[in-house]
MMTF fields as JSON, N, C-alpha, C and O atoms, coordinates in Angstrom:
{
  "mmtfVersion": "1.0.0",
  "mmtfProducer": "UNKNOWN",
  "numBonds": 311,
  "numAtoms": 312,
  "numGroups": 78,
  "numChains": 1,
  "numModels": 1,
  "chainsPerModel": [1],
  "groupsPerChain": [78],
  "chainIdList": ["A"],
  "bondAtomList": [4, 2, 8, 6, 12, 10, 16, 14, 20, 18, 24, 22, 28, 26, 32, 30, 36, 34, 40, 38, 44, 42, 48, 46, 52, 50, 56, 54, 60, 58, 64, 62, 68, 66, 72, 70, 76, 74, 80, 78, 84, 82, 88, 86, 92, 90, 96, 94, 100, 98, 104, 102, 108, 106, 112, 110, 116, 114, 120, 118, 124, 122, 128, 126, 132, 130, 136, 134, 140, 138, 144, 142, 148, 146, 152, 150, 156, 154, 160, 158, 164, 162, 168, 166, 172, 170, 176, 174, 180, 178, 184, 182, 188, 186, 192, 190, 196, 194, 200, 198, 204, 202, 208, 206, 212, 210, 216, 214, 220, 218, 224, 222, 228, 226, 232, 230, 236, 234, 240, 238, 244, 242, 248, 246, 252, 250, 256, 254, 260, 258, 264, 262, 268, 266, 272, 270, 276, 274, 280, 278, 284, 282, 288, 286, 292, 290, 296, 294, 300, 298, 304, 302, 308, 306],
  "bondOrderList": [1, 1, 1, 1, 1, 1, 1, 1, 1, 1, 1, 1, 1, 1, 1, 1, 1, 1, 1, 1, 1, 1, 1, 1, 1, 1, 1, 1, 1, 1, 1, 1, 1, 1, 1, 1, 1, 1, 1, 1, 1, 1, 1, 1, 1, 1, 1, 1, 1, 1, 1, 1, 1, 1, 1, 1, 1, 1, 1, 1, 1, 1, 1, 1, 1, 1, 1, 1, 1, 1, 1, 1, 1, 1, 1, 1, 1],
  "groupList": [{"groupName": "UNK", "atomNameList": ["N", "CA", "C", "O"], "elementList": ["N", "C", "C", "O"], "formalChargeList": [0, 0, 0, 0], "bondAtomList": [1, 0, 2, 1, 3, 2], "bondOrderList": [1, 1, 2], "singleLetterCode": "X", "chemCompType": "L-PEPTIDE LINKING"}],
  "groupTypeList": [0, 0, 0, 0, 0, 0, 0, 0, 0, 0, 0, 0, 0, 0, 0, 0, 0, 0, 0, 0, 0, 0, 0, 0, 0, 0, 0, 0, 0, 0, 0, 0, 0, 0, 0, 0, 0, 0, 0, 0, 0, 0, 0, 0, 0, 0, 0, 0, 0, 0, 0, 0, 0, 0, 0, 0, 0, 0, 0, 0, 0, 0, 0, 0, 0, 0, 0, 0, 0, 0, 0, 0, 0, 0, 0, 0, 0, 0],
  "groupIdList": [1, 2, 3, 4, 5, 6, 7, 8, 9, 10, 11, 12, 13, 14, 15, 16, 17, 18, 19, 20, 21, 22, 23, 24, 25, 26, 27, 28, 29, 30, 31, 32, 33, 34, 35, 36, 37, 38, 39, 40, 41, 42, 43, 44, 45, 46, 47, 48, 49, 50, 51, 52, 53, 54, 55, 56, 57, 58, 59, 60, 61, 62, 63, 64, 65, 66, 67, 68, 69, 70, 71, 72, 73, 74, 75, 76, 77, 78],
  "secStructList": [7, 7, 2, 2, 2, 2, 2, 2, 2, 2, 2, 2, 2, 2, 2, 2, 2, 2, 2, 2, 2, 6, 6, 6, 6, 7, 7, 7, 6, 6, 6, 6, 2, 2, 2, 2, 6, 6, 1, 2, 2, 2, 2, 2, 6, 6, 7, 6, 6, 6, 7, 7, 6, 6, 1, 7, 6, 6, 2, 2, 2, 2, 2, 2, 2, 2, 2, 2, 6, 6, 1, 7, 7, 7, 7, 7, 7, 7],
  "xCoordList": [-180.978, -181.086, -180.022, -179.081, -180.028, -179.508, -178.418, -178.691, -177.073, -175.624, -175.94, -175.909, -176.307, -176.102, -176.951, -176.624, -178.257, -179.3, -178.838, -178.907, -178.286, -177.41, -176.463, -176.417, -175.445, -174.336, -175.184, -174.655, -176.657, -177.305, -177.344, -177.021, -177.837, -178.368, -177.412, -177.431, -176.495, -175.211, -174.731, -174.887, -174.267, -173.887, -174.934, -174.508, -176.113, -177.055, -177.202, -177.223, -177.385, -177.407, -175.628, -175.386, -175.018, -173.302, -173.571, -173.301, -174.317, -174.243, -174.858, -174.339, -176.288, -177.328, -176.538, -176.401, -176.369, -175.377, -174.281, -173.962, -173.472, -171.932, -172.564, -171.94, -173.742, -174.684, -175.27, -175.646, -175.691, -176.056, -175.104, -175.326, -174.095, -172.756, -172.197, -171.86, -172.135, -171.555, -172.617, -172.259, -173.755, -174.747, -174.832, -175.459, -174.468, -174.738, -173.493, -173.64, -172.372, -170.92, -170.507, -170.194, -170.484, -169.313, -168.098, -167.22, -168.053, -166.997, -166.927, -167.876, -165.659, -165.674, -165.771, -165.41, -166.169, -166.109, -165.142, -165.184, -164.147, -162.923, -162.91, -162.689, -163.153, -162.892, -164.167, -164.18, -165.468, -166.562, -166.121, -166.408, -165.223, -165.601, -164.52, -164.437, -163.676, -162.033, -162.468, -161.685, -163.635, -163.868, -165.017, -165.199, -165.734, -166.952, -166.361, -166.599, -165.597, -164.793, -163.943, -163.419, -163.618, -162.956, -163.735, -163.179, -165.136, -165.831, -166.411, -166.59, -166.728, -167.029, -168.627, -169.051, -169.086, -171.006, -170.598, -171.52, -169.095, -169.525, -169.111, -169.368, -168.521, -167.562, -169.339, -169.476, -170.253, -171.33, -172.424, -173.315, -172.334, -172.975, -172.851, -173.571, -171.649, -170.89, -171.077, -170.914, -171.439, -171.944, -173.511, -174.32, -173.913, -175.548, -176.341, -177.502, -175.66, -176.176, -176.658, -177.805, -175.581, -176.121, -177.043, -177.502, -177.781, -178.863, -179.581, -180.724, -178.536, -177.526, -178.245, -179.127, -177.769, -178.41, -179.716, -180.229, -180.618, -182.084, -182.206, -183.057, -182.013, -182.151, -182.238, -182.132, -182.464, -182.636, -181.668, -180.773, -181.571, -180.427, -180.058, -179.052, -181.258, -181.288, -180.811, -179.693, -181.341, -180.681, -179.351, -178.574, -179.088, -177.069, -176.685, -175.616, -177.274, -176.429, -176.082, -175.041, -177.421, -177.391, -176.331, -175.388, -176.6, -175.355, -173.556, -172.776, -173.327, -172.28, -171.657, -170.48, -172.731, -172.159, -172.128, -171.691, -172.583, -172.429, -171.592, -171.444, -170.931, -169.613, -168.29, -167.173, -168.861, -167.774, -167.551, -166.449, -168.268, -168.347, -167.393, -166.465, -167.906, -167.521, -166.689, -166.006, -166.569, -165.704, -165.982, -165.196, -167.069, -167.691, -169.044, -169.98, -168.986, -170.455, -171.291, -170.891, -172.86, -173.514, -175.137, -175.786, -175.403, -176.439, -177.553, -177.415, -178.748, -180.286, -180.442, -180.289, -180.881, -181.404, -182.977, -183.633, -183.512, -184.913, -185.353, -186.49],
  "yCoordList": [334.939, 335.857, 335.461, 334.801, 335.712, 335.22, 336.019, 336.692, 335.957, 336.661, 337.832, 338.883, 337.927, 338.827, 340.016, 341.144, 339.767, 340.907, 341.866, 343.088, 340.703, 340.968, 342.175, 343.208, 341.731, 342.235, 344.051, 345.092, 343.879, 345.24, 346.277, 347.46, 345.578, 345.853, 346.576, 347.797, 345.75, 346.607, 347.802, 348.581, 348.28, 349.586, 350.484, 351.575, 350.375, 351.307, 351.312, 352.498, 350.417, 350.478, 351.28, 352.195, 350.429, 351.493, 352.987, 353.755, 353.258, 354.345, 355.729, 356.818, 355.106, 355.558, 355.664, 356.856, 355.361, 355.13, 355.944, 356.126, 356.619, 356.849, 358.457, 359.428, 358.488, 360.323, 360.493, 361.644, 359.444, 359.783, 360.37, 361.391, 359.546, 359.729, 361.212, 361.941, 361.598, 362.737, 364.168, 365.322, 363.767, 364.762, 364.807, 365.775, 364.187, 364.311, 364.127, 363.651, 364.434, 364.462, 365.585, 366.486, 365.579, 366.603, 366.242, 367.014, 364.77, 364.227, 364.59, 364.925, 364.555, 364.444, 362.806, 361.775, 362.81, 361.445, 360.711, 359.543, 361.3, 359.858, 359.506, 358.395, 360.556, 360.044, 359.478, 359.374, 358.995, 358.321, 356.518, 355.401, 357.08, 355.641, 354.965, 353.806, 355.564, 354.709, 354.461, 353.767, 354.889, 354.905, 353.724, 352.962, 353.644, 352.701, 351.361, 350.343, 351.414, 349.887, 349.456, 348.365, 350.28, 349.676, 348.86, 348.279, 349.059, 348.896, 347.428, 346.789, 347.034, 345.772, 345.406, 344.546, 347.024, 347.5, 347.051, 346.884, 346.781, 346.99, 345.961, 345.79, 344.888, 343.967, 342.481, 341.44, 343.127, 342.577, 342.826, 341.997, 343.962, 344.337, 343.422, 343.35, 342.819, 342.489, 341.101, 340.551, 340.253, 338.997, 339.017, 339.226, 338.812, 338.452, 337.603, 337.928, 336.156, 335.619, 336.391, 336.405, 336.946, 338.408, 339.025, 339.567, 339.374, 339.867, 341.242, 341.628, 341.781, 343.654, 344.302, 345.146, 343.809, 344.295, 344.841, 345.582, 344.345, 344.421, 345.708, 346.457, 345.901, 347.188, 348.221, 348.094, 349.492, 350.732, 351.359, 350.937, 352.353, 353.444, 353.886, 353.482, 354.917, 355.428, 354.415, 354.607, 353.132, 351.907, 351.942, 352.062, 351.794, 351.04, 352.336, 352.432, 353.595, 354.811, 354.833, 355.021, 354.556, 354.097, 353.415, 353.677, 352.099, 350.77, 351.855, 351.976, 352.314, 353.064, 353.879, 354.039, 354.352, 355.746, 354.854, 355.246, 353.837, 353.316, 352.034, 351.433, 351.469, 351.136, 352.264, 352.33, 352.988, 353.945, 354.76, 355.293, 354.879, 355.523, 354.245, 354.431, 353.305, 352.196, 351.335, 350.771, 351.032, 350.057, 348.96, 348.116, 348.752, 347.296, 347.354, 348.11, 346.45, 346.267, 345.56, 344.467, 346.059, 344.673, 345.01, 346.032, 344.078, 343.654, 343.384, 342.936, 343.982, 343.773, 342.352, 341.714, 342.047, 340.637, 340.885, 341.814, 339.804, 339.67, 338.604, 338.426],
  "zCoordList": [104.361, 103.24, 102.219, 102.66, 101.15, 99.557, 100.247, 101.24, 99.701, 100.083, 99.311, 99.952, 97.8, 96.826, 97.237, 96.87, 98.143, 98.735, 100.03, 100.168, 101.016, 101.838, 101.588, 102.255, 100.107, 99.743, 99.717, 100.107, 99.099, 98.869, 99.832, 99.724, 100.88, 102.27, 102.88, 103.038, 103.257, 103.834, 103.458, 104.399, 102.624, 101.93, 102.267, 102.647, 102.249, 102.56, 103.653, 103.983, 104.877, 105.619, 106.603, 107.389, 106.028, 106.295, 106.412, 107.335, 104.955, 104.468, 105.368, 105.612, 105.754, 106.71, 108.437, 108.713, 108.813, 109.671, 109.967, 111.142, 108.752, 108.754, 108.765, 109.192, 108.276, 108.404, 109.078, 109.296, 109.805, 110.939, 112.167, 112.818, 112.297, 112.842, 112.614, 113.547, 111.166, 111.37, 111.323, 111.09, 111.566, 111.913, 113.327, 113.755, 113.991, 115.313, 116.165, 117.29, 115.767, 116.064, 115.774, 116.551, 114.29, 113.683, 113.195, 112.811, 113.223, 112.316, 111.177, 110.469, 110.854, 109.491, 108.608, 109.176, 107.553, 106.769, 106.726, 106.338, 107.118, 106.98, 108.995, 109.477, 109.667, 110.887, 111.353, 112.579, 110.652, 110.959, 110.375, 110.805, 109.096, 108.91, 108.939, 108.532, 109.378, 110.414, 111.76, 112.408, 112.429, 113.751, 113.66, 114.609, 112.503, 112.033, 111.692, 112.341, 110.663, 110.517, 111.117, 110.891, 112.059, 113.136, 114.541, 115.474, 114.297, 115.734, 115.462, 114.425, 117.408, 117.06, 115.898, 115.126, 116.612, 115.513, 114.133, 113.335, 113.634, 112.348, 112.193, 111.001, 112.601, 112.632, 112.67, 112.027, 113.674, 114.018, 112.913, 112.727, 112.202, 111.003, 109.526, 108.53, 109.899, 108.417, 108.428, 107.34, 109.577, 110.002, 109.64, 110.544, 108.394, 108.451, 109.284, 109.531, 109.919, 110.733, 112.226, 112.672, 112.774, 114.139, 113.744, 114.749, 112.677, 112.631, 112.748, 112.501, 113.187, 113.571, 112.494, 112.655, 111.256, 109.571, 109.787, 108.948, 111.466, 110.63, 111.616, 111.134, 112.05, 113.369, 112.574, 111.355, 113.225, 112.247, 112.379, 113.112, 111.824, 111.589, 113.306, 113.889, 114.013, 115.429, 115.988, 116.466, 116.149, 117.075, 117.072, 118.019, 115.584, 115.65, 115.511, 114.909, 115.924, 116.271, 117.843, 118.471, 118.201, 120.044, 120.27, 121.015, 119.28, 119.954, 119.658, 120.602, 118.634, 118.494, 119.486, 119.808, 119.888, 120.767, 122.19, 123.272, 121.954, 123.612, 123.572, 124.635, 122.263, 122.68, 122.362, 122.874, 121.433, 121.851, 123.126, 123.261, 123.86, 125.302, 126.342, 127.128, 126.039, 126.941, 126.612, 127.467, 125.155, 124.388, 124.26, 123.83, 124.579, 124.445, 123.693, 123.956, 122.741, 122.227, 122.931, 123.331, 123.311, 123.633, 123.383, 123.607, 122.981, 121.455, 122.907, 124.045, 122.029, 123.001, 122.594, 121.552, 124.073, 123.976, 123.643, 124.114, 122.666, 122.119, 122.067, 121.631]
}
């Protein structure tokens, strides 16, 4: 994918993500997205080649809550 579309993608996709998080938590917005840019989900998000970008919102909420439970990320094999 072009970097500059990519560059699009992400933010919305961040974005979708960080409300999902605090709809189904109760975080507040700064403790979603100190807890979000800190994780390996987002660290794997921000790499276009991993491919993370294309998953849906529910998915990389799944992957979230289950390296935050465990502390480890780990990505479906396909």
């Amino acid at each position: 994918m072009e970097e500059n579309k990519f560059a699009v993608i992400l933010p919305i996709l961040i974005g979708g993500l960080a409300n999902k998080i605090i709809e189904e938590t109760g975080l507040s917005d700064d403790e979603v997205f100190e807890k979000l840019y800190t994780s390996e989900l987002y660290a794997a998000l921000e790499n276009e080649k991993t491919k993370v970008w294309t998953y849906s919102v529910p998915m990389l909420f799944d992957l979230y809550q289950a390296e935050s439970a465990t502390g480890n990320l780990e990505l479906p094999e396909y």
